[in-house]
């Protein structure tokens, strides 16, 4: 038995979420539905343009792998997270969130850069458009890896956003190598269509000869495989991963368990905020499969969890919601 269900590796960000309309999004020059990396000057300009709206903003710790690992942990699976925060107010908030969720983690590093931040602009159709300043997360490196915790985990989960950082990419590649040498399955999230389009060579470095499990949405899967139809992307994805999940928005998801393809129905809700939906799906799915559930069951549970999180603000549920959701689906143990 391994101590940890999941060892996560990714950027640590503190989110600021603001409701905007499409006209303002266009005025700000923010590309809808994607994550765009920004420097401190661009972030400052955006915040000044949104100054009158900041009083209505929602703040929460985020980061793709962090959201997923916290979800897995709060559903009941012990986890470990390697990320990079500064010793500042945002870093302390992030570390406190990990600790409150019961997630073990690598200690903060000393850096001149502040903890990373993500400005999340949410339009009335619930789509989120993100401007990310990596800050301290850009310093994530091989040195922060904990090989002992990694090899004492049932899965290693790597966030695709790491392709944008040279040292983060090196850490992701090394984590995959350590895991595969130890026989630990590696899961990779493609994270964002823009990342797949802009950094294909870096993704290939992480994938290597192949990983065990990929999480992607439809756009990411087709971009990665160079296809224009979902059926073709599904077939081509088998060259990348032994197993995979492709989410398809309102059409649900498909998951391939290595032998058979399964269709997963969407959990229909009135969507308010799509920020964190994919992260929640991955976290819930990883929790279910590390508890011995098959792919169709894990997919249905992940769909329920993702549907629940998009029906409210923020990338996570309230702490008490995780156990309630788990028990409502699996029954109380």
Short mmCIF file of C-alpha atoms in Angstrom, two decimals:
data_model
loop_
_atom_site.label_atom_id
_atom_site.label_comp_id
_atom_site.label_asym_id
_atom_site.label_seq_id
_atom_site.Cartn_x
_atom_site.Cartn_y
_atom_site.Cartn_z
CA UNK A 1 0.00 0.00 0.00
CA UNK A 2 1.24 3.47 -0.91
CA UNK A 3 0.87 6.31 1.59
CA UNK A 4 -0.40 8.85 -0.93
CA UNK A 5 -3.15 8.44 -3.49
CA UNK A 6 -1.81 11.23 -5.72
CA UNK A 7 1.45 13.19 -5.96
CA UNK A 8 0.67 16.47 -7.72
CA UNK A 9 3.06 18.80 -9.53
CA UNK A 10 2.02 22.24 -10.74
CA UNK A 11 1.86 26.01 -10.39
CA UNK A 12 0.52 27.55 -7.18
CA UNK A 13 -1.67 30.57 -7.96
CA UNK A 14 -4.06 32.78 -6.05
CA UNK A 15 -7.14 33.52 -8.17
CA UNK A 16 -9.01 36.80 -8.40
CA UNK A 17 -12.37 36.22 -10.11
CA UNK A 18 -14.39 39.09 -11.56
CA UNK A 19 -17.66 39.03 -13.53
CA UNK A 20 -17.41 40.88 -16.86
CA UNK A 21 -19.32 41.02 -20.12
CA UNK A 22 -17.95 40.12 -23.55
CA UNK A 23 -17.59 43.77 -24.55
CA UNK A 24 -15.29 44.49 -21.61
CA UNK A 25 -13.32 41.30 -22.29
CA UNK A 26 -12.71 42.51 -25.86
CA UNK A 27 -11.87 46.02 -24.66
CA UNK A 28 -9.23 44.60 -22.33
CA UNK A 29 -7.76 42.48 -25.12
CA UNK A 30 -8.22 39.23 -23.19
CA UNK A 31 -8.70 36.13 -25.35
CA UNK A 32 -11.90 34.39 -24.32
CA UNK A 33 -11.78 30.91 -22.88
CA UNK A 34 -8.00 30.59 -22.76
CA UNK A 35 -5.17 31.02 -20.27
CA UNK A 36 -2.68 33.72 -21.26
CA UNK A 37 0.64 34.26 -19.49
CA UNK A 38 1.24 37.89 -18.51
CA UNK A 39 4.09 39.80 -16.90
CA UNK A 40 3.78 42.15 -13.94
CA UNK A 41 3.20 45.20 -16.15
CA UNK A 42 0.31 43.61 -18.06
CA UNK A 43 -1.25 42.34 -14.84
CA UNK A 44 -1.00 45.82 -13.33
CA UNK A 45 -2.64 47.37 -16.39
CA UNK A 46 -5.52 44.90 -16.22
CA UNK A 47 -6.06 45.51 -12.51
CA UNK A 48 -6.08 49.29 -13.05
CA UNK A 49 -8.65 48.91 -15.83
CA UNK A 50 -10.80 46.80 -13.50
CA UNK A 51 -10.23 48.95 -10.42
CA UNK A 52 -13.88 49.79 -9.88
CA UNK A 53 -14.84 46.11 -10.01
CA UNK A 54 -12.27 44.72 -7.59
CA UNK A 55 -14.58 45.28 -4.62
CA UNK A 56 -16.84 42.62 -6.16
CA UNK A 57 -14.00 40.18 -6.82
CA UNK A 58 -13.82 36.67 -5.37
CA UNK A 59 -10.39 35.53 -4.16
CA UNK A 60 -9.27 31.91 -3.75
CA UNK A 61 -6.12 29.84 -4.03
CA UNK A 62 -5.99 28.02 -7.34
CA UNK A 63 -3.63 26.42 -9.80
CA UNK A 64 -4.72 23.43 -11.88
CA UNK A 65 -2.93 20.55 -10.16
CA UNK A 66 -3.46 22.17 -6.77
CA UNK A 67 -7.21 22.32 -7.31
CA UNK A 68 -7.27 18.67 -8.40
CA UNK A 69 -5.10 17.41 -5.55
CA UNK A 70 -7.13 19.30 -2.95
CA UNK A 71 -10.29 17.79 -4.43
CA UNK A 72 -8.85 14.26 -4.23
CA UNK A 73 -7.76 14.92 -0.65
CA UNK A 74 -11.10 16.35 0.50
CA UNK A 75 -12.94 13.42 -1.07
CA UNK A 76 -10.82 11.25 1.22
CA UNK A 77 -7.54 10.36 -0.50
CA UNK A 78 -4.28 11.40 1.13
CA UNK A 79 -2.16 13.48 -1.28
CA UNK A 80 1.16 15.28 -1.67
CA UNK A 81 1.71 18.50 -3.64
CA UNK A 82 4.91 19.97 -5.02
CA UNK A 83 4.56 23.61 -5.99
CA UNK A 84 6.41 26.88 -5.43
CA UNK A 85 5.11 29.82 -3.39
CA UNK A 86 6.89 32.80 -1.87
CA UNK A 87 6.99 33.59 1.82
CA UNK A 88 4.36 36.31 1.42
CA UNK A 89 0.68 36.80 2.29
CA UNK A 90 -0.59 34.94 -0.80
CA UNK A 91 1.91 32.14 -0.23
CA UNK A 92 0.74 31.74 3.34
CA UNK A 93 -2.87 31.61 2.15
CA UNK A 94 -1.98 28.90 -0.35
CA UNK A 95 -0.03 26.82 2.18
CA UNK A 96 -2.87 27.19 4.68
CA UNK A 97 -5.35 25.87 2.10
CA UNK A 98 -3.15 22.82 1.43
CA UNK A 99 -2.78 22.19 5.14
CA UNK A 100 -6.52 22.58 5.80
CA UNK A 101 -7.25 20.03 3.07
CA UNK A 102 -4.82 17.56 4.62
CA UNK A 103 -2.39 17.75 1.70
CA UNK A 104 1.30 17.25 2.47
CA UNK A 105 3.55 19.62 0.55
CA UNK A 106 7.06 20.80 -0.25
CA UNK A 107 8.04 23.81 1.90
CA UNK A 108 7.90 27.36 0.49
CA UNK A 109 11.09 28.59 -1.16
CA UNK A 110 12.82 31.89 -0.66
CA UNK A 111 12.36 33.97 -3.81
CA UNK A 112 12.28 37.62 -4.83
CA UNK A 113 9.19 36.87 -6.93
CA UNK A 114 5.75 37.03 -5.26
CA UNK A 115 3.41 34.06 -5.17
CA UNK A 116 1.77 33.53 -8.56
CA UNK A 117 -1.59 35.09 -9.34
CA UNK A 118 -4.35 34.45 -11.85
CA UNK A 119 -6.93 37.02 -12.92
CA UNK A 120 -10.06 35.08 -13.92
CA UNK A 121 -12.66 37.01 -15.92
CA UNK A 122 -16.01 35.23 -16.03
CA UNK A 123 -18.61 36.15 -18.67
CA UNK A 124 -22.40 35.58 -18.40
CA UNK A 125 -22.10 32.28 -20.31
CA UNK A 126 -19.91 31.00 -17.40
CA UNK A 127 -16.79 30.89 -19.60
CA UNK A 128 -13.56 31.81 -17.82
CA UNK A 129 -10.69 33.70 -19.42
CA UNK A 130 -7.45 33.73 -17.44
CA UNK A 131 -4.46 36.05 -17.31
CA UNK A 132 -1.73 34.36 -15.29
CA UNK A 133 1.33 35.89 -13.67
CA UNK A 134 3.43 32.91 -12.60
CA UNK A 135 5.64 34.76 -10.12
CA UNK A 136 7.30 32.29 -7.77
CA UNK A 137 5.79 29.36 -9.69
CA UNK A 138 8.21 30.09 -12.49
CA UNK A 139 10.95 28.96 -10.07
CA UNK A 140 9.49 25.48 -9.65
CA UNK A 141 12.34 23.11 -10.43
CA UNK A 142 13.72 19.61 -10.03
CA UNK A 143 15.08 20.67 -6.63
CA UNK A 144 11.55 20.93 -5.22
CA UNK A 145 10.67 17.33 -6.13
CA UNK A 146 10.31 14.86 -3.28
CA UNK A 147 11.26 11.47 -4.80
CA UNK A 148 10.41 9.62 -1.59
CA UNK A 149 6.85 10.95 -1.53
CA UNK A 150 6.55 10.51 -5.30
CA UNK A 151 7.45 6.82 -5.21
CA UNK A 152 5.13 6.35 -2.22
CA UNK A 153 2.13 7.46 -4.30
CA UNK A 154 -0.37 5.50 -6.37
CA UNK A 155 -0.38 8.12 -9.14
CA UNK A 156 1.77 11.06 -10.19
CA UNK A 157 -0.33 13.90 -11.64
CA UNK A 158 1.42 16.52 -13.79
CA UNK A 159 -0.17 19.80 -14.81
CA UNK A 160 0.34 20.78 -18.44
CA UNK A 161 0.81 24.47 -17.64
CA UNK A 162 4.37 23.57 -16.59
CA UNK A 163 5.38 23.54 -20.27
CA UNK A 164 5.63 27.34 -20.15
CA UNK A 165 8.48 27.34 -17.60
CA UNK A 166 11.91 25.95 -18.47
CA UNK A 167 12.60 24.76 -14.92
CA UNK A 168 9.00 23.60 -14.43
CA UNK A 169 9.22 21.55 -17.61
CA UNK A 170 12.45 19.96 -16.39
CA UNK A 171 10.73 19.09 -13.11
CA UNK A 172 7.78 17.55 -14.95
CA UNK A 173 10.05 15.42 -17.14
CA UNK A 174 12.10 14.29 -14.15
CA UNK A 175 8.95 13.47 -12.16
CA UNK A 176 7.71 11.31 -15.03
CA UNK A 177 11.08 9.53 -15.23
CA UNK A 178 11.24 8.84 -11.49
CA UNK A 179 7.68 7.55 -11.50
CA UNK A 180 8.15 5.28 -14.50
CA UNK A 181 11.39 3.88 -13.11
CA UNK A 182 9.49 3.01 -9.94
CA UNK A 183 6.45 1.60 -11.75
CA UNK A 184 4.18 4.47 -10.62
CA UNK A 185 1.46 5.41 -13.16
CA UNK A 186 1.77 8.94 -14.57
CA UNK A 187 -1.27 11.10 -15.31
CA UNK A 188 -0.96 14.31 -17.36
CA UNK A 189 -3.48 17.11 -17.80
CA UNK A 190 -3.22 19.05 -21.05
CA UNK A 191 -4.65 22.00 -19.07
CA UNK A 192 -5.46 24.51 -21.84
CA UNK A 193 -5.84 24.54 -25.66
CA UNK A 194 -3.45 27.48 -25.90
CA UNK A 195 -0.73 25.56 -24.07
CA UNK A 196 -1.07 22.57 -26.41
CA UNK A 197 -0.94 24.82 -29.48
CA UNK A 198 2.01 26.93 -28.33
CA UNK A 199 4.18 24.29 -26.62
CA UNK A 200 3.83 20.99 -28.51
CA UNK A 201 7.53 20.14 -28.29
CA UNK A 202 7.53 20.69 -24.53
CA UNK A 203 4.49 18.45 -24.13
CA UNK A 204 6.28 15.77 -26.11
CA UNK A 205 9.13 15.96 -23.62
CA UNK A 206 6.74 15.32 -20.74
CA UNK A 207 4.94 12.51 -22.56
CA UNK A 208 8.19 10.78 -23.57
CA UNK A 209 7.40 7.30 -24.89
CA UNK A 210 3.91 7.57 -23.40
CA UNK A 211 2.08 8.13 -20.12
CA UNK A 212 -0.54 6.08 -18.33
CA UNK A 213 -3.43 8.54 -18.26
CA UNK A 214 -4.24 11.84 -20.02
CA UNK A 215 -6.96 14.33 -19.16
CA UNK A 216 -7.91 16.63 -22.05
CA UNK A 217 -10.87 18.53 -23.37
CA UNK A 218 -12.05 18.10 -26.94
CA UNK A 219 -10.13 21.10 -28.31
CA UNK A 220 -6.90 20.02 -26.61
CA UNK A 221 -7.21 16.44 -27.82
CA UNK A 222 -7.75 17.48 -31.44
CA UNK A 223 -4.96 20.06 -31.34
CA UNK A 224 -2.54 17.53 -29.84
CA UNK A 225 -3.38 14.81 -32.36
CA UNK A 226 -3.73 17.12 -35.38
CA UNK A 227 -7.28 15.96 -36.04
CA UNK A 228 -10.59 17.74 -36.67
CA UNK A 229 -13.00 15.04 -35.52
CA UNK A 230 -13.38 13.61 -32.02
CA UNK A 231 -13.42 10.02 -33.29
CA UNK A 232 -10.06 10.54 -34.99
CA UNK A 233 -8.62 12.21 -31.90
CA UNK A 234 -9.72 9.27 -29.76
CA UNK A 235 -7.94 6.80 -32.01
CA UNK A 236 -4.78 8.91 -32.24
CA UNK A 237 -4.66 9.51 -28.48
CA UNK A 238 -3.92 5.83 -27.97
CA UNK A 239 -0.36 6.56 -29.17
CA UNK A 240 0.09 9.03 -26.28
CA UNK A 241 -1.52 7.31 -23.31
CA UNK A 242 -2.59 3.84 -22.26
CA UNK A 243 -5.81 5.36 -20.94
CA UNK A 244 -7.40 8.78 -21.29
CA UNK A 245 -10.39 10.98 -20.61
CA UNK A 246 -11.67 13.60 -23.06
CA UNK A 247 -14.27 16.04 -21.74
CA UNK A 248 -16.70 17.45 -24.29
CA UNK A 249 -18.57 20.24 -22.51
CA UNK A 250 -22.34 19.89 -22.79
CA UNK A 251 -21.85 16.53 -24.55
CA UNK A 252 -20.30 14.96 -21.45
CA UNK A 253 -17.06 13.01 -21.75
CA UNK A 254 -15.51 9.86 -23.17
CA UNK A 255 -13.01 7.71 -21.31
CA UNK A 256 -10.83 4.92 -22.62
CA UNK A 257 -9.80 2.38 -19.99
CA UNK A 258 -7.19 0.66 -22.13
CA UNK A 259 -9.66 -1.77 -23.63
CA UNK A 260 -13.02 -0.09 -24.10
CA UNK A 261 -14.37 3.40 -24.75
CA UNK A 262 -17.10 4.61 -22.39
CA UNK A 263 -19.42 7.59 -22.86
CA UNK A 264 -20.14 9.70 -19.77
CA UNK A 265 -23.25 11.86 -19.63
CA UNK A 266 -22.96 15.46 -18.50
CA UNK A 267 -24.38 16.41 -15.11
CA UNK A 268 -26.73 19.21 -16.18
CA UNK A 269 -26.78 22.35 -14.01
CA UNK A 270 -27.28 26.08 -14.41
CA UNK A 271 -23.63 27.02 -14.95
CA UNK A 272 -22.36 30.10 -13.15
CA UNK A 273 -18.56 29.82 -13.34
CA UNK A 274 -16.57 27.25 -15.33
CA UNK A 275 -13.31 28.05 -13.52
CA UNK A 276 -11.96 24.82 -12.03
CA UNK A 277 -14.37 22.46 -13.81
CA UNK A 278 -11.64 20.43 -15.48
CA UNK A 279 -9.54 20.43 -12.32
CA UNK A 280 -12.47 19.13 -10.29
CA UNK A 281 -13.19 16.45 -12.91
CA UNK A 282 -9.60 15.21 -12.74
CA UNK A 283 -9.46 15.32 -8.93
CA UNK A 284 -12.70 13.40 -8.55
CA UNK A 285 -11.71 10.90 -11.24
CA UNK A 286 -8.33 10.25 -9.60
CA UNK A 287 -10.00 9.79 -6.23
CA UNK A 288 -12.42 7.22 -7.67
CA UNK A 289 -9.85 5.12 -9.57
CA UNK A 290 -7.44 5.08 -6.61
CA UNK A 291 -10.35 3.74 -4.56
CA UNK A 292 -10.67 0.84 -6.99
CA UNK A 293 -13.57 2.14 -9.10
CA UNK A 294 -13.71 1.40 -12.83
CA UNK A 295 -13.53 4.13 -15.46
CA UNK A 296 -17.28 4.46 -16.14
CA UNK A 297 -17.99 4.87 -12.41
CA UNK A 298 -15.11 7.31 -11.99
CA UNK A 299 -16.36 9.28 -14.99
CA UNK A 300 -19.88 9.57 -13.63
CA UNK A 301 -18.59 10.71 -10.25
CA UNK A 302 -16.24 13.22 -11.89
CA UNK A 303 -19.10 14.56 -14.02
CA UNK A 304 -21.23 15.05 -10.91
CA UNK A 305 -18.39 16.85 -9.10
CA UNK A 306 -17.56 19.09 -12.08
CA UNK A 307 -21.22 19.94 -12.59
CA UNK A 308 -21.53 20.88 -8.94
CA UNK A 309 -18.51 23.21 -8.98
CA UNK A 310 -19.64 25.12 -12.10
CA UNK A 311 -22.98 25.84 -10.42
CA UNK A 312 -21.24 28.12 -7.91
CA UNK A 313 -18.40 30.64 -7.78
CA UNK A 314 -14.78 29.57 -7.53
CA UNK A 315 -12.68 26.56 -8.53
CA UNK A 316 -13.54 24.50 -5.43
CA UNK A 317 -16.46 23.36 -3.33
CA UNK A 318 -16.95 24.29 0.30
CA UNK A 319 -15.04 21.76 2.46
CA UNK A 320 -18.20 20.07 3.74
CA UNK A 321 -19.53 19.54 0.20
CA UNK A 322 -16.88 16.99 -0.74
CA UNK A 323 -17.93 14.36 1.77
CA UNK A 324 -21.60 15.00 1.08
CA UNK A 325 -21.06 14.57 -2.67
CA UNK A 326 -18.94 11.43 -2.19
CA UNK A 327 -21.47 9.82 0.16
CA UNK A 328 -24.44 10.72 -2.06
CA UNK A 329 -22.77 8.96 -4.99
CA UNK A 330 -20.99 5.99 -3.40
CA UNK A 331 -23.06 5.63 -0.23
CA UNK A 332 -21.71 6.03 3.27
CA UNK A 333 -19.00 3.57 4.24
#
